[in-house]
Coordinates of C-alpha atoms in Angstrom, one line a residue:
M1 CA 18.2 15.5 -10.1
I2 CA 15.7 14.4 -7.4
T3 CA 16.5 11.6 -4.9
I4 CA 14.1 8.8 -3.9
A5 CA 14.5 6.1 -1.2
V6 CA 13.2 2.6 -2.0
P7 CA 13.1 -0.4 0.3
N8 CA 16.1 -2.6 -0.4
K9 CA 14.4 -6.0 0.4
G10 CA 11.2 -7.6 1.4
S11 CA 7.6 -7.4 0.0
L12 CA 7.6 -3.6 0.0
S13 CA 10.7 -3.6 -2.1
E14 CA 9.4 -6.1 -4.7
A15 CA 6.2 -4.2 -5.2
A16 CA 7.8 -0.8 -5.3
V17 CA 10.5 -1.8 -7.8
E18 CA 7.8 -3.4 -10.1
I19 CA 5.6 -0.2 -10.0
L20 CA 8.6 2.1 -10.7
A21 CA 9.6 -0.1 -13.6
E22 CA 6.0 0.1 -15.0
A23 CA 6.2 3.9 -14.5
G24 CA 9.1 4.0 -16.9
Y25 CA 12.0 4.3 -14.4
K26 CA 15.4 2.5 -14.6
G27 CA 15.5 -0.7 -12.6
R28 CA 18.0 -2.0 -10.0
R29 CA 20.7 -4.5 -11.0
D30 CA 22.9 -6.7 -8.9
K31 CA 21.6 -5.3 -5.6
A32 CA 23.1 -1.9 -6.3
L33 CA 22.8 0.6 -3.4
N34 CA 21.8 3.4 -5.8
V35 CA 20.7 3.7 -9.4
I36 CA 20.9 6.9 -11.5
D37 CA 18.2 7.4 -14.1
E38 CA 19.6 10.2 -16.2
A39 CA 16.6 10.1 -18.7
N40 CA 14.1 10.9 -15.9
G41 CA 16.3 13.0 -13.7
V42 CA 16.0 10.7 -10.7
E43 CA 18.5 8.9 -8.4
F44 CA 17.1 6.0 -6.4
Y45 CA 18.7 4.8 -3.2
F46 CA 17.9 1.3 -1.9
L47 CA 17.9 1.4 1.9
R48 CA 16.6 -0.5 4.9
P49 CA 12.8 0.2 5.1
K50 CA 13.2 1.2 8.8
D51 CA 15.8 3.8 8.0
I52 CA 14.1 5.5 5.1
A53 CA 12.0 8.0 7.1
I54 CA 15.1 9.1 9.0
Y55 CA 17.0 10.0 5.8
V56 CA 14.0 11.8 4.3
A57 CA 13.3 13.8 7.5
A58 CA 16.9 14.9 7.6
G59 CA 16.6 16.3 4.1
H60 CA 19.2 14.0 2.6
L61 CA 16.5 12.5 0.3
D62 CA 13.5 14.1 -1.3
L63 CA 11.0 11.3 -1.1
G64 CA 10.8 7.8 0.3
I65 CA 8.7 4.7 -0.1
T66 CA 8.2 2.8 3.2
G67 CA 5.5 1.4 5.5
R68 CA 3.4 3.7 7.5
D69 CA 4.2 1.7 10.6
L70 CA 7.9 2.0 10.0
A71 CA 7.7 5.7 9.4
R72 CA 5.8 6.3 12.6
D73 CA 8.1 4.0 14.7
S74 CA 11.1 5.9 13.5
G75 CA 9.8 9.1 15.2
A76 CA 11.1 11.0 12.2
D77 CA 9.3 14.3 11.2
V78 CA 7.8 13.2 7.9
E79 CA 4.4 13.5 6.1
E80 CA 2.6 11.1 3.8
V81 CA 2.4 12.3 0.2
Y82 CA 0.4 9.3 -1.2
S83 CA -0.9 6.0 0.0
L84 CA 0.2 3.2 -2.3
G85 CA -2.4 0.5 -1.4
F86 CA 0.0 -2.5 -1.1
G87 CA 1.8 -4.0 1.8
S88 CA -1.3 -3.8 4.0
S89 CA -1.0 -5.0 7.6
T90 CA -2.0 -4.1 11.1
F91 CA 0.3 -3.6 14.1
R92 CA -1.3 -5.3 17.2
Y93 CA -0.8 -6.7 20.6
A94 CA -0.9 -10.5 20.9
A95 CA -0.7 -13.0 23.7
P96 CA -1.3 -16.8 24.3
A97 CA -4.7 -17.9 22.9
G98 CA -7.4 -18.4 25.4
E99 CA -6.0 -16.2 28.1
Q100 CA -8.6 -13.4 27.7
W101 CA -6.2 -10.5 27.4
D102 CA -7.2 -6.9 26.8
V103 CA -5.2 -3.6 26.7
D104 CA -6.2 -2.7 30.3
K105 CA -4.1 -5.6 31.6
L106 CA -0.9 -4.3 30.1
D107 CA 0.2 -2.2 33.1
G108 CA 3.4 -3.6 34.6
K109 CA 3.7 -6.3 31.9
R110 CA 6.7 -7.1 29.6
I111 CA 6.0 -6.4 26.0
A112 CA 8.4 -7.6 23.3
T113 CA 8.4 -5.8 19.9
S114 CA 10.5 -4.6 17.0
Y115 CA 8.6 -1.3 17.1
P116 CA 9.3 0.2 20.6
H117 CA 8.4 3.8 19.7
L118 CA 5.0 2.8 18.5
V119 CA 4.3 0.7 21.6
R120 CA 5.5 3.4 24.0
E121 CA 3.4 6.0 22.1
D122 CA 0.3 3.8 22.3
L123 CA 0.8 2.9 26.0
A124 CA 1.2 6.6 26.9
S125 CA -2.0 7.5 25.0
R126 CA -3.8 4.9 27.1
G127 CA -2.2 6.0 30.4
H128 CA -0.5 2.6 30.8
S129 CA 3.0 1.8 31.9
A130 CA 4.9 -1.4 30.9
E131 CA 8.4 -2.7 30.2
V132 CA 9.0 -2.5 26.5
I133 CA 11.6 -5.0 25.3
R134 CA 13.1 -4.3 21.9
L135 CA 13.8 -7.3 19.7
D136 CA 15.0 -7.2 16.1
G137 CA 13.2 -10.4 15.0
A138 CA 11.4 -13.6 15.9
V139 CA 9.2 -11.6 18.4
E140 CA 6.6 -14.4 18.4
I141 CA 8.8 -16.8 20.2
S142 CA 9.7 -14.4 23.1
I143 CA 6.7 -15.4 25.2
K144 CA 7.5 -19.1 25.0
L145 CA 11.1 -18.4 26.0
G146 CA 10.0 -16.4 29.0
V147 CA 11.3 -13.0 27.8
A148 CA 7.9 -11.3 27.6
D149 CA 4.3 -11.6 28.7
V150 CA 2.8 -10.0 25.5
I151 CA 4.1 -9.0 22.1
A152 CA 3.3 -6.2 19.7
D153 CA 4.0 -7.1 16.1
V154 CA 2.9 -6.7 12.5
V155 CA 0.0 -8.9 11.5
S156 CA -0.8 -9.7 7.9
T157 CA -2.6 -13.1 7.8
G158 CA -2.0 -14.1 11.5
A159 CA -0.6 -17.4 10.4
T160 CA 2.7 -16.9 12.2
L161 CA 0.9 -16.0 15.5
R162 CA -1.3 -19.1 15.3
Q163 CA 1.8 -21.3 14.8
Q164 CA 3.1 -20.0 18.1
G165 CA -0.3 -20.4 19.9
L166 CA -0.9 -16.6 20.0
E167 CA -3.8 -14.5 19.1
P168 CA -4.2 -10.7 18.7
F169 CA -6.3 -8.6 21.1
G170 CA -7.5 -5.0 21.2
E171 CA -7.9 -2.7 18.3
P172 CA -5.0 -2.3 15.9
I173 CA -2.3 0.2 17.1
V174 CA -1.6 1.1 13.5
S175 CA -3.2 0.1 10.2
S176 CA -0.4 0.2 7.8
E177 CA 0.4 0.1 4.0
A178 CA 3.2 1.3 1.8
V179 CA 3.3 5.1 1.5
I180 CA 5.3 7.8 -0.2
I181 CA 6.7 10.2 2.4
K182 CA 8.5 13.6 2.5
R183 CA 10.0 15.8 5.1
S184 CA 7.3 17.7 7.0
G185 CA 6.7 21.1 5.6
R186 CA 8.7 20.6 2.5
E187 CA 7.2 21.9 -0.7
L188 CA 7.5 19.5 -3.6
G189 CA 8.6 20.6 -7.1
E190 CA 7.1 19.7 -10.4
E191 CA 9.6 16.9 -10.9
H192 CA 8.4 15.3 -7.6
R193 CA 4.8 15.6 -8.7
V194 CA 5.6 13.9 -12.0
L195 CA 7.0 10.9 -10.2
V196 CA 4.0 10.7 -7.9
S197 CA 1.6 11.1 -10.8
R198 CA 3.3 8.3 -12.7
I199 CA 3.0 6.0 -9.7
R200 CA -0.6 7.0 -9.2
G201 CA -1.3 6.2 -12.8
I202 CA 0.1 2.7 -12.5
L203 CA -1.9 2.0 -9.3
T204 CA -5.1 3.4 -10.8
A205 CA -4.8 1.3 -13.9
Q206 CA -4.6 -1.8 -11.6
K207 CA -7.9 -1.0 -10.1
Y208 CA -9.9 -0.9 -13.3
L209 CA -10.6 -2.9 -16.4
M210 CA -11.8 -1.6 -19.8
I211 CA -15.2 -3.2 -20.7
A212 CA -16.1 -3.2 -24.4
Y213 CA -19.4 -4.5 -25.8
N214 CA -22.0 -4.1 -28.5
I215 CA -25.6 -3.4 -27.6
S216 CA -28.9 -2.3 -29.2
R217 CA -29.7 1.4 -29.1
D218 CA -32.9 0.6 -27.2
A219 CA -31.0 -1.0 -24.3
L220 CA -28.2 1.6 -24.3
P221 CA -29.8 3.8 -21.5
Q222 CA -29.9 0.8 -19.2
A223 CA -26.4 -0.4 -20.2
S224 CA -25.1 3.1 -19.5
E225 CA -26.4 2.9 -16.0
V226 CA -24.5 -0.4 -15.5
T227 CA -21.3 1.0 -17.1
P228 CA -21.3 4.8 -16.3
G229 CA -17.5 5.0 -16.5
L230 CA -15.8 8.0 -15.0
S231 CA -17.2 10.7 -17.2
G232 CA -19.7 8.6 -19.2
P233 CA -19.2 5.6 -21.6
T234 CA -17.7 6.0 -25.0
V235 CA -20.4 5.1 -27.6
S236 CA -19.6 4.5 -31.3
P237 CA -22.0 3.6 -34.2
L238 CA -21.9 0.2 -35.8
S239 CA -22.7 -0.7 -39.4
N240 CA -26.0 -2.0 -38.0
E241 CA -27.8 1.2 -37.4
N242 CA -29.8 -0.3 -34.5
W243 CA -26.6 -1.2 -32.6
V244 CA -23.7 0.7 -31.0
A245 CA -20.3 -0.2 -29.6
V246 CA -19.6 0.9 -26.0
Q247 CA -16.4 1.2 -24.0
S248 CA -16.3 2.1 -20.3
L249 CA -14.0 1.7 -17.3
V250 CA -15.3 -0.5 -14.5
P251 CA -13.8 -1.4 -11.1
R252 CA -11.8 -4.6 -11.5
K253 CA -13.6 -6.2 -8.5
A254 CA -17.0 -5.6 -10.1
A255 CA -16.1 -6.7 -13.6
N256 CA -17.8 -10.1 -13.6
E257 CA -21.0 -8.8 -12.1
V258 CA -21.1 -6.0 -14.7
M259 CA -20.6 -8.5 -17.5
D260 CA -23.4 -10.6 -16.2
R261 CA -25.8 -7.6 -16.1
L262 CA -24.8 -6.5 -19.6
S263 CA -25.4 -10.0 -20.9
A264 CA -28.9 -10.0 -19.3
L265 CA -29.6 -6.7 -21.2
G266 CA -28.7 -8.4 -24.5
A267 CA -25.2 -7.1 -24.9
E268 CA -22.9 -9.1 -27.2
A269 CA -19.1 -9.5 -27.7
I270 CA -18.5 -8.4 -24.1
L271 CA -14.7 -8.1 -23.5
A272 CA -12.6 -7.0 -20.5
S273 CA -9.1 -5.6 -21.2
E274 CA -6.3 -4.9 -18.8
L275 CA -5.0 -1.4 -18.4
R276 CA -1.2 -0.8 -18.0
I277 CA -1.0 3.0 -17.3
A278 CA -3.6 5.6 -16.7
R279 CA -4.1 9.3 -15.9
I280 CA -7.5 9.6 -14.4

């Protein structure tokens, strides 16, 4: 039985649990710390996102789902297996708006953060020295309270920073998202690859829609250029010999534009359908 760490709370947890359920794995009930899925040969452990990389690096768990920023800040010796595409954020420096900060001004300053390892790593790479103050939460208020001159924190929309009169500066220290990790150098077995493949199938399905439409044979070459699919569209004859039915995958974000172009070519009965699971 393989063992997988899953975030126990927060946005990463909600998305990960939903994807695992879609992939056919047993769900969590009553905030259980672990769930055994006998049918699929998997045991899930629900842990603090910040701790997951440490458990995986020590070899106590086979795989883990966590944020890239959290894995890097842990200092644990892990590798990314697959990027999951949700939980996107950046980790950046921020200071009071209008003060014209840049990273070259960080020498000798006080920087409050919940990610001290990441900050020290970044400062060292730039040749800067500063006092790094570790806080476990409410980092944004530390400047107003006189604890720090600058903060380094996760930025999603920036709304929390603006509420405290702060703005980010400099390039992102880390661009993060949810990732599957393993211990560095560890070879994954078939059972691990099956789990990753299932998750990939769910995420891939979310990126595409299936477009179906009827079109005249004369316009089919042009329509095929609009909906090339992954290996070419599926074309089926209709009772009207001059018309065919076509099915093709299209990127979800482009679906409305594709439907407009097909309509302009004379296509009829243009339908877009959701995908639930895919192997592409």
